[in-house]
Coordinates of N, CA and C and ligand atoms in Angstrom, one line a residue:
X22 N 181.0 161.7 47.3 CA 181.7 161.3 46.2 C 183.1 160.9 46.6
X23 N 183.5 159.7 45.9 CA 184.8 159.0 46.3 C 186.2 159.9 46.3
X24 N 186.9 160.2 47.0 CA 187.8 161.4 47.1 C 188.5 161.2 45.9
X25 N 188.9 160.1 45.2 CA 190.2 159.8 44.3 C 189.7 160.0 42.8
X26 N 188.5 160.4 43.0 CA 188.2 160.1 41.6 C 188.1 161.9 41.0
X27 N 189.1 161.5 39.7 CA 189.1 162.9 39.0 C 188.8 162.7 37.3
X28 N 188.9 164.5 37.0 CA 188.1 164.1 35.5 C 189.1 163.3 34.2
X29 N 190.1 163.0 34.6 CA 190.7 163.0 33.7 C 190.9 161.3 33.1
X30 N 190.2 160.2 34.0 CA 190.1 158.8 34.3 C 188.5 158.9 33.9
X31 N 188.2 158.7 33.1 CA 186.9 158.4 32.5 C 186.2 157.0 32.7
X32 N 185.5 157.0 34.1 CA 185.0 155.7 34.3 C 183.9 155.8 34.9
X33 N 182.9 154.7 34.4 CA 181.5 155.1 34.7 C 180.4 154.1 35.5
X34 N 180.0 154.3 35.9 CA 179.0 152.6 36.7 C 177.5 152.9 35.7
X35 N 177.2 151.3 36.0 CA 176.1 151.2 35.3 C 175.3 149.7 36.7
X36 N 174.3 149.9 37.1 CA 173.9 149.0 38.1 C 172.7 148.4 37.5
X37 N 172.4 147.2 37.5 CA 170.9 146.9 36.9 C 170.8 145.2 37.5
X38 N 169.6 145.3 37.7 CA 169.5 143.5 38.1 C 169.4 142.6 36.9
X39 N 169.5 143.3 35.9 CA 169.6 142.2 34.9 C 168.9 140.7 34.6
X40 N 167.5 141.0 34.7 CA 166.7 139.8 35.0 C 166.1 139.6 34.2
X41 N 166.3 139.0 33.1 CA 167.8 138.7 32.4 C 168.3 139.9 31.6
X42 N 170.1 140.0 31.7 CA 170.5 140.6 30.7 C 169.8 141.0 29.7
X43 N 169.3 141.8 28.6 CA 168.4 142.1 27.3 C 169.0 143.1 26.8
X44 N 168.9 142.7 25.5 CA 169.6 143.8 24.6 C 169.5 145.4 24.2
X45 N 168.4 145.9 25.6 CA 168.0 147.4 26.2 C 169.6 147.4 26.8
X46 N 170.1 146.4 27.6 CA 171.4 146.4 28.6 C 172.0 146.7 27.3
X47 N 172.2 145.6 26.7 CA 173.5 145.9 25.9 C 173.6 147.1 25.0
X48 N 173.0 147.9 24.4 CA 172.5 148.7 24.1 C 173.0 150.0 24.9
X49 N 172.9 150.3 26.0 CA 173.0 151.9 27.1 C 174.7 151.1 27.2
X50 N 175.3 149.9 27.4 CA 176.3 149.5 28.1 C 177.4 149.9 26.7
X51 N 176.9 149.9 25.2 CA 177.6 150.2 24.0 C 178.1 151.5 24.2
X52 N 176.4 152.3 24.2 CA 176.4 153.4 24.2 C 177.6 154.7 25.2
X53 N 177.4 153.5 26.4 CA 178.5 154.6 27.6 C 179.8 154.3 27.1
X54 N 180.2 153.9 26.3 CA 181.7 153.4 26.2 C 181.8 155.2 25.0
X55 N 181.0 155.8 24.9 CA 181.1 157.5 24.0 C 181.9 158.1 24.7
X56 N 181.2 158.3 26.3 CA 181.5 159.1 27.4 C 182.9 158.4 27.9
X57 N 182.8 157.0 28.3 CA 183.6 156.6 29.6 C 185.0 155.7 28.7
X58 N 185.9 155.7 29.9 CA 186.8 154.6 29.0 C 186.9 152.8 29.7
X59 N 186.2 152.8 30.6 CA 185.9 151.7 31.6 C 184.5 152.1 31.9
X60 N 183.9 151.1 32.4 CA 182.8 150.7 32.8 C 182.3 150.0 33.6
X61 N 182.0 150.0 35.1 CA 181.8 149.3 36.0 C 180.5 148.7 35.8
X62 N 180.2 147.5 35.3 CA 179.0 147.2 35.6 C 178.1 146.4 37.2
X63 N 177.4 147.1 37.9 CA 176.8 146.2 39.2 C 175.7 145.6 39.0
X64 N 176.0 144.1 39.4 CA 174.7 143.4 39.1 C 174.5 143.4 40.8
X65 N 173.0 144.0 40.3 CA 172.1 144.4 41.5 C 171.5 143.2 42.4
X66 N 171.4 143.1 43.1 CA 170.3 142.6 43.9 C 170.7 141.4 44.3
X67 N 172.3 140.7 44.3 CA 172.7 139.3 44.2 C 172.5 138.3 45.6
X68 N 171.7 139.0 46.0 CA 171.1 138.2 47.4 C 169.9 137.3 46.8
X69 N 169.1 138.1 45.7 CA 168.0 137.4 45.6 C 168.0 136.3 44.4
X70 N 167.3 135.5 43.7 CA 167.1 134.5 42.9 C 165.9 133.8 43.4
X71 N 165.3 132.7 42.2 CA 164.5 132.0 42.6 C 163.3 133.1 42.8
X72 N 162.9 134.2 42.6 CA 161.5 134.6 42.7 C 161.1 134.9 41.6
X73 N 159.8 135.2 41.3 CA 159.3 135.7 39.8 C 160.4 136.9 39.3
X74 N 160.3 138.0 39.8 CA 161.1 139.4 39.7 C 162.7 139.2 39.4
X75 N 163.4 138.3 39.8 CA 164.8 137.9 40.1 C 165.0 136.5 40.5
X76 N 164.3 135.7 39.0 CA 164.6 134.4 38.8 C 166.1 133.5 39.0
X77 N 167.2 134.8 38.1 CA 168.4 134.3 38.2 C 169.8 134.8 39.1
X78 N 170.1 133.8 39.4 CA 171.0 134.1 40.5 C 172.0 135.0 40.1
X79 N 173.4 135.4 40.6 CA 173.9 136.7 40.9 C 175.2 136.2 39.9
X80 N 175.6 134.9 40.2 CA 176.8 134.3 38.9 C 175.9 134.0 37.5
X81 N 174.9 133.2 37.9 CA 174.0 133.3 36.0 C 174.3 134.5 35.6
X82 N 173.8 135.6 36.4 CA 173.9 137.1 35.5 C 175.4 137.5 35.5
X83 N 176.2 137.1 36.0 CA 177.3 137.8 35.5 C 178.3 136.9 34.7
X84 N 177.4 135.4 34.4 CA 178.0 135.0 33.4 C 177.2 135.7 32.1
X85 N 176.3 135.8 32.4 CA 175.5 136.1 30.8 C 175.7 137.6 30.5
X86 N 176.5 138.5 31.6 CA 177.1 139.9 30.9 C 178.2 139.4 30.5
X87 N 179.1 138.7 30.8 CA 180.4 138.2 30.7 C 180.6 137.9 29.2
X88 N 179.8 136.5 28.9 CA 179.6 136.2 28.0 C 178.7 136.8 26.6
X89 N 178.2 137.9 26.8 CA 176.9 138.7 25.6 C 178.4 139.2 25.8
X90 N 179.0 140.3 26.3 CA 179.7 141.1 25.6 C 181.0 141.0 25.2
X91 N 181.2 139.6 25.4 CA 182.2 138.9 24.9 C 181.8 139.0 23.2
X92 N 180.7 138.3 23.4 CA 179.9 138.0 21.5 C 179.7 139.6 21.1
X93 N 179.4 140.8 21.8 CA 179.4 141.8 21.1 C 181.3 142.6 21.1
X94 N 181.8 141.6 21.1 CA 183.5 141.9 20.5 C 184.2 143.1 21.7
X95 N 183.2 143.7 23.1 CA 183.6 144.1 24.1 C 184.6 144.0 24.6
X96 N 185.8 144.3 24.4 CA 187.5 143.2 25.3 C 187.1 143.8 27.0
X97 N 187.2 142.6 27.8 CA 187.5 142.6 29.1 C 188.1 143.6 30.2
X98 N 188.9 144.0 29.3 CA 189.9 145.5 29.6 C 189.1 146.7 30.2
X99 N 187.7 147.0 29.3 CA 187.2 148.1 29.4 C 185.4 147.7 30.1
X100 N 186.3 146.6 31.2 CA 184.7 146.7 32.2 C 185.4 146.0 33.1
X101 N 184.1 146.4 34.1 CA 184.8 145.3 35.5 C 183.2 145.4 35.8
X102 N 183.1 143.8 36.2 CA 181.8 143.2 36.8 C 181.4 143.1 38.4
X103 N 180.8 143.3 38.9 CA 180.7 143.7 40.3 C 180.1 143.1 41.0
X104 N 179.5 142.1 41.7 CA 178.2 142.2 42.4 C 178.2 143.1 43.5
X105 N 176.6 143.4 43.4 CA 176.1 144.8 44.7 C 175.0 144.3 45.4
X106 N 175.3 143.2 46.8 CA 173.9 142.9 47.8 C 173.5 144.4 47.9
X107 N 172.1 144.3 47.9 CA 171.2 145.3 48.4 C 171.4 145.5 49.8
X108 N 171.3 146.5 50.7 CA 171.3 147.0 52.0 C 170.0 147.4 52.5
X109 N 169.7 147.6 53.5 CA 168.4 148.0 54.6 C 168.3 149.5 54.4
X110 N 169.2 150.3 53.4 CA 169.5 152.0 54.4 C 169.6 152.5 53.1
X111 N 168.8 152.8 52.5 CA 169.2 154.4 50.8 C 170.2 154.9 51.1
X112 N 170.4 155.6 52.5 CA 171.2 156.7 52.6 C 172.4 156.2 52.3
X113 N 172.3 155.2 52.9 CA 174.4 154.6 53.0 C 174.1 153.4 51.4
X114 N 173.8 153.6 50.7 CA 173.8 152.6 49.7 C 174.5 153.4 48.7
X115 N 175.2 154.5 48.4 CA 175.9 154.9 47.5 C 177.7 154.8 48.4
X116 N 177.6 154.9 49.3 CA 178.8 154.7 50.0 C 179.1 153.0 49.9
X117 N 178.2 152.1 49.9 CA 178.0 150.8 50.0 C 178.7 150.5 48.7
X118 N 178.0 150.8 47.3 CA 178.0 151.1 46.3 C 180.1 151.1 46.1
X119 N 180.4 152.1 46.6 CA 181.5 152.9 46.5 C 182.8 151.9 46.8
X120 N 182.1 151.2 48.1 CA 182.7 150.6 48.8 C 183.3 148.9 48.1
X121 N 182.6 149.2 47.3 CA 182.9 147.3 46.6 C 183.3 147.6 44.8
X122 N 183.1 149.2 44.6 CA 184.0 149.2 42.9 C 184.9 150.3 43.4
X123 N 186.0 150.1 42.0 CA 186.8 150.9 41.9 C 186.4 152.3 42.0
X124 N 186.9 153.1 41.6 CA 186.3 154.5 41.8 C 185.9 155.1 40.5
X125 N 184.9 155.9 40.3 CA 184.3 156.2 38.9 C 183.8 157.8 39.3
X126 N 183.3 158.4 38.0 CA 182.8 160.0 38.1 C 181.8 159.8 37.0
X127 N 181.5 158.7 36.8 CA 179.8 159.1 35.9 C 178.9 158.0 36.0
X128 N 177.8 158.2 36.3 CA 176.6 157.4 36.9 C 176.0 157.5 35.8
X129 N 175.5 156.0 35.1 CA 174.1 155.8 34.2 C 173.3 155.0 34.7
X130 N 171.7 155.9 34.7 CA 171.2 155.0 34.8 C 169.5 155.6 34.5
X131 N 168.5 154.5 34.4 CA 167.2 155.2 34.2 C 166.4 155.2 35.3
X132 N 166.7 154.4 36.1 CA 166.2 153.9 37.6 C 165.9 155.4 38.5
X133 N 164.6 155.5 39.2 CA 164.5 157.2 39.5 C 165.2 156.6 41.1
X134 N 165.4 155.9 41.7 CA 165.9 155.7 43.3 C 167.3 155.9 42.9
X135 N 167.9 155.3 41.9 CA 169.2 155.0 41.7 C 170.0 156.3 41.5
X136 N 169.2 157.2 40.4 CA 168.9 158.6 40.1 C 169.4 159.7 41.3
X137 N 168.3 159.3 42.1 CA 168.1 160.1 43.4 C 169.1 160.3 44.2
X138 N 169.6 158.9 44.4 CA 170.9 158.5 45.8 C 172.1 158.9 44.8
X139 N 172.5 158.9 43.8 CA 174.2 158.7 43.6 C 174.0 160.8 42.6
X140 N 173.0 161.6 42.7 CA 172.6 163.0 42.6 C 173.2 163.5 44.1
X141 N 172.2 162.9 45.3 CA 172.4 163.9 46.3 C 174.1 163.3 46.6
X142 N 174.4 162.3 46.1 CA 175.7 162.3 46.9 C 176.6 163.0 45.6
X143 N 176.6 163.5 44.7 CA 177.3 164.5 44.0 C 178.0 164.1 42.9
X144 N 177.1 163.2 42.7 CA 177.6 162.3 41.3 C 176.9 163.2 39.4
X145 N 178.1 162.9 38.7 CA 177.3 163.0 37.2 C 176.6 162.6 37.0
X146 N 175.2 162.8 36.4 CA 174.4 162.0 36.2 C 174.3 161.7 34.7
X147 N 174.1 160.2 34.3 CA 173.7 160.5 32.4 C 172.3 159.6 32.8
X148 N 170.9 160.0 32.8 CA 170.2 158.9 31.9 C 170.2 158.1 30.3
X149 N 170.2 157.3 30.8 CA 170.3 156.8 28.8 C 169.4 156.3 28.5
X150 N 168.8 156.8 27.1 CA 167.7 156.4 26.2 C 167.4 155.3 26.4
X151 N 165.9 154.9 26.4 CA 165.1 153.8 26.9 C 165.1 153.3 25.4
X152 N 165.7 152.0 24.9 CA 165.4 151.7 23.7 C 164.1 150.7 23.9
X153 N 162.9 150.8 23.1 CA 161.9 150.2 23.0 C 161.7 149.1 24.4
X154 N 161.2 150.2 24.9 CA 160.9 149.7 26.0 C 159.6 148.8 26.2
X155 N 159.2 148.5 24.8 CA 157.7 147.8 25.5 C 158.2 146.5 25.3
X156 N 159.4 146.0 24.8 CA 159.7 144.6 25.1 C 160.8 144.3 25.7
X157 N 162.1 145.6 25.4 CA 163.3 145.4 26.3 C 162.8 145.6 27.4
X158 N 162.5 144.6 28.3 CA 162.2 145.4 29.7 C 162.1 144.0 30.2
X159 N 162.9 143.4 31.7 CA 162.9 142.1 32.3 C 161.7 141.9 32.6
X160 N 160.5 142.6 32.5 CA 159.2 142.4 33.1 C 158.7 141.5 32.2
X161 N 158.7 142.3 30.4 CA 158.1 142.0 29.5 C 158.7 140.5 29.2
X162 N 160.3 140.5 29.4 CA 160.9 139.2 28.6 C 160.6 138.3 29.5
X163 N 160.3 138.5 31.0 CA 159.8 136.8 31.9 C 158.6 137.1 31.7
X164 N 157.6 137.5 31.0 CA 156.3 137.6 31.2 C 156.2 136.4 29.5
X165 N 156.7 137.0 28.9 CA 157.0 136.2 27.5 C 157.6 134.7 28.3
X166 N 158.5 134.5 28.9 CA 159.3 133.3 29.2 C 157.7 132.5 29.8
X167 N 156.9 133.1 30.7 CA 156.1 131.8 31.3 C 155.1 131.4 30.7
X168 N 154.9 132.6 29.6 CA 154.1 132.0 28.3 C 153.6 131.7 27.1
X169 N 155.7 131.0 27.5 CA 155.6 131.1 25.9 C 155.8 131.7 24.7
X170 N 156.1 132.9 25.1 CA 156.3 133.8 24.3 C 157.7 133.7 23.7
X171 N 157.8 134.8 22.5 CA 159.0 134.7 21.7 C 160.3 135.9 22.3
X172 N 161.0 135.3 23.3 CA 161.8 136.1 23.9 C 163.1 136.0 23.6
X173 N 163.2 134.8 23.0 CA 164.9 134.5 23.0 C 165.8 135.9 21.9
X174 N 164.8 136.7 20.8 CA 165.2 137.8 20.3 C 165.8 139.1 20.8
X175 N 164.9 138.8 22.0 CA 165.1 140.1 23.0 C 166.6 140.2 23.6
X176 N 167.1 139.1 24.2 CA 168.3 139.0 24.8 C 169.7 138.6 23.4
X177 N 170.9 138.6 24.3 CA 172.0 138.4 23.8 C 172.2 136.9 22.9
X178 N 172.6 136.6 22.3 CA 172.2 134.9 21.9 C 173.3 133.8 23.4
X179 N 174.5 134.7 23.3 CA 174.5 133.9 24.7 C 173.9 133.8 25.4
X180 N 173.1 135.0 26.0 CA 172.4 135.2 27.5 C 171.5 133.8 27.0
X181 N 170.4 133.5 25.7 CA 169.9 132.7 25.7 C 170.2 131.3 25.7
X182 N 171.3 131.2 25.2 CA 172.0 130.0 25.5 C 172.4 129.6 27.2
X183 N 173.0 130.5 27.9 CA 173.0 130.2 29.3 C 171.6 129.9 30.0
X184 N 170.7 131.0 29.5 CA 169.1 130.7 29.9 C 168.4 129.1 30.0
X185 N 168.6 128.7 28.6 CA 168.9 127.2 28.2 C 169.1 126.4 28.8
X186 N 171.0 126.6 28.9 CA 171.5 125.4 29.7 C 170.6 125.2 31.4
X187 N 170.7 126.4 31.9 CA 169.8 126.3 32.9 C 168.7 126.0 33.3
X188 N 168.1 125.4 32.4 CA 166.6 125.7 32.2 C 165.9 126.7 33.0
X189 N 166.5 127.6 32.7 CA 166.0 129.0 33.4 C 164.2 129.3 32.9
X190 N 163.8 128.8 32.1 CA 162.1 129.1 31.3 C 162.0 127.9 32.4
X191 N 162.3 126.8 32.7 CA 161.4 126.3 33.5 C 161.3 126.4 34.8
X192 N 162.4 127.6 35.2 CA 162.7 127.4 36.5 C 161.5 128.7 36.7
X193 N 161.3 129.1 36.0 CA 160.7 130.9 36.0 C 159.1 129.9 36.0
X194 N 158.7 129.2 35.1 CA 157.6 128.5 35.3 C 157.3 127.7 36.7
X195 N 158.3 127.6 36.8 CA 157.6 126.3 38.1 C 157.3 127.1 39.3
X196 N 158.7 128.3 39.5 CA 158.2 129.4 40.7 C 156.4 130.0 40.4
X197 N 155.9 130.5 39.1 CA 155.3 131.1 38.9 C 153.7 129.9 39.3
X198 N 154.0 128.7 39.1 CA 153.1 127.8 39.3 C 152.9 127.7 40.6
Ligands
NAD29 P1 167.4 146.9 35.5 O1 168.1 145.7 35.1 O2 165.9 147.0 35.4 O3 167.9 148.2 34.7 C1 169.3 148.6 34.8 C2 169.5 149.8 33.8 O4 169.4 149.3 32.5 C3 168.5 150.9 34.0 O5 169.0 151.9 34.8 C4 168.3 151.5 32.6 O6 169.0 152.6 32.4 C5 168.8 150.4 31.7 N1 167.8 149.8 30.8 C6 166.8 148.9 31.1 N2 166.1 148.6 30.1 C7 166.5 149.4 29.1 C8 166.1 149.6 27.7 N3 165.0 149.0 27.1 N4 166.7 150.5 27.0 C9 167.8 151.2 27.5 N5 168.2 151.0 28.8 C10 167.6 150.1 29.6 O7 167.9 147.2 37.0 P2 167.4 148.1 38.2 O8 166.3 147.5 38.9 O9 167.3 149.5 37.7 O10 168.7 148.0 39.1 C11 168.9 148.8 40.2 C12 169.6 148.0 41.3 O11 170.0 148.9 42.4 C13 168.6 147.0 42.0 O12 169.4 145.8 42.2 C14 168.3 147.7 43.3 O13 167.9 146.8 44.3 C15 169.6 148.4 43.6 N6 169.4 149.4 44.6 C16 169.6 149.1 45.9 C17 169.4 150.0 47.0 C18 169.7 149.5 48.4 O14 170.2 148.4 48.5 N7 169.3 150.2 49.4 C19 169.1 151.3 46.7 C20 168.9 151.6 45.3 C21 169.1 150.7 44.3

């Protein structure tokens, strides 16, 4: 646990690959603002893009947190956006972690690895309620995107608009093809 961090600075991380942002994110990201007075959010995995799993690159997603929680009236004040490359090592990935955000004392998340590593290193833990998980879930919303399906509800109306501009539905199709 980060030495500087004490109870009295209420600040929390939230890591997710966001593929794509969906309104399950915005949703747990509302919700921690109960507990925390800042909010680190880490967009995970910013090495990858272009595969089925993690279509969108590491700035798409952190424009489309940027911008959804702008539209959900969120002031800038009370988050900081992060990217977190993935590493080779679990063990050193909470130090890793540590090492690229400010310092915080409460971990959310539903992820059981995410869970596991920032526990043994002696972190708070909050899981937060899985809201309707059979369609908030990036699996469900790119599985909708390549066929078609009615996904643009699921997400932020920015996120879908950035999706859009990108032509992110075709980019997620043509990998998939
Ligand atoms: P994700 O976008 O799937 O989920 C992020 C969080 O959002 C979850 O913890 C969950 O709490 C919440 N969430 C998702 N859907 C929800 C819903 N419907 N309702 C409420 N909450 C919902 O991201 P993820 O895959 O969990 O991200 C973890 C990141 O950590 C990945 O990028 C992973 O690679 C990284 N990681 C890296 C290492 C390493 O580099 N060695 C180790 C562990 C984790």
């Amino acid at each position: 646990m980060q030495i500087h961090a004490n109870s009295k600075e209420r600040r929390g991380i939230l890591i997710g690959r966001m593929q794509p942002l969906h309104n399950g994110h915005i949703q747990v990201i509302k919700d921690t603002f109960k507990e925390v007075d800042e909010l680190i959010i880490g967009i995970g995995s910013t090495q990858i893009s272009h595969t089925l799993e993690n279509p969108f690159t590491a700035g798409e997603r952190t424009l489309m947190v940027k911008k959804s929680l702008t539209e959900e009236g969120i002031e800038g004040d009370k988050y900081y956006i992060i990217p977190i490359t993935d590493i080779m090592n679990n063990a050193m990935w909470v130090s890793h972690v540590e090492m690229l955000t400010p310092y915080f004392n409460k971990v959310f998340s539903g992820n059981p690895l995410v869970q596991q590593l920032f526990t043994e290193a002696g972190y708070e833990l909050n899981v937060p309620v899985l809201f309707n998980r059979k369609l908030l879930s990036g699996t469900k919303i790119r599985d909708l995107m390549i066929n078609d399906g009615g996904w643009e509800d699921l997400v932020p109306k920015s996120t879908a608009m950035i999706i859009k501009k990108i032509n992110g539905v075709e980019r997620l199709k043509h990998i998939y093809r």
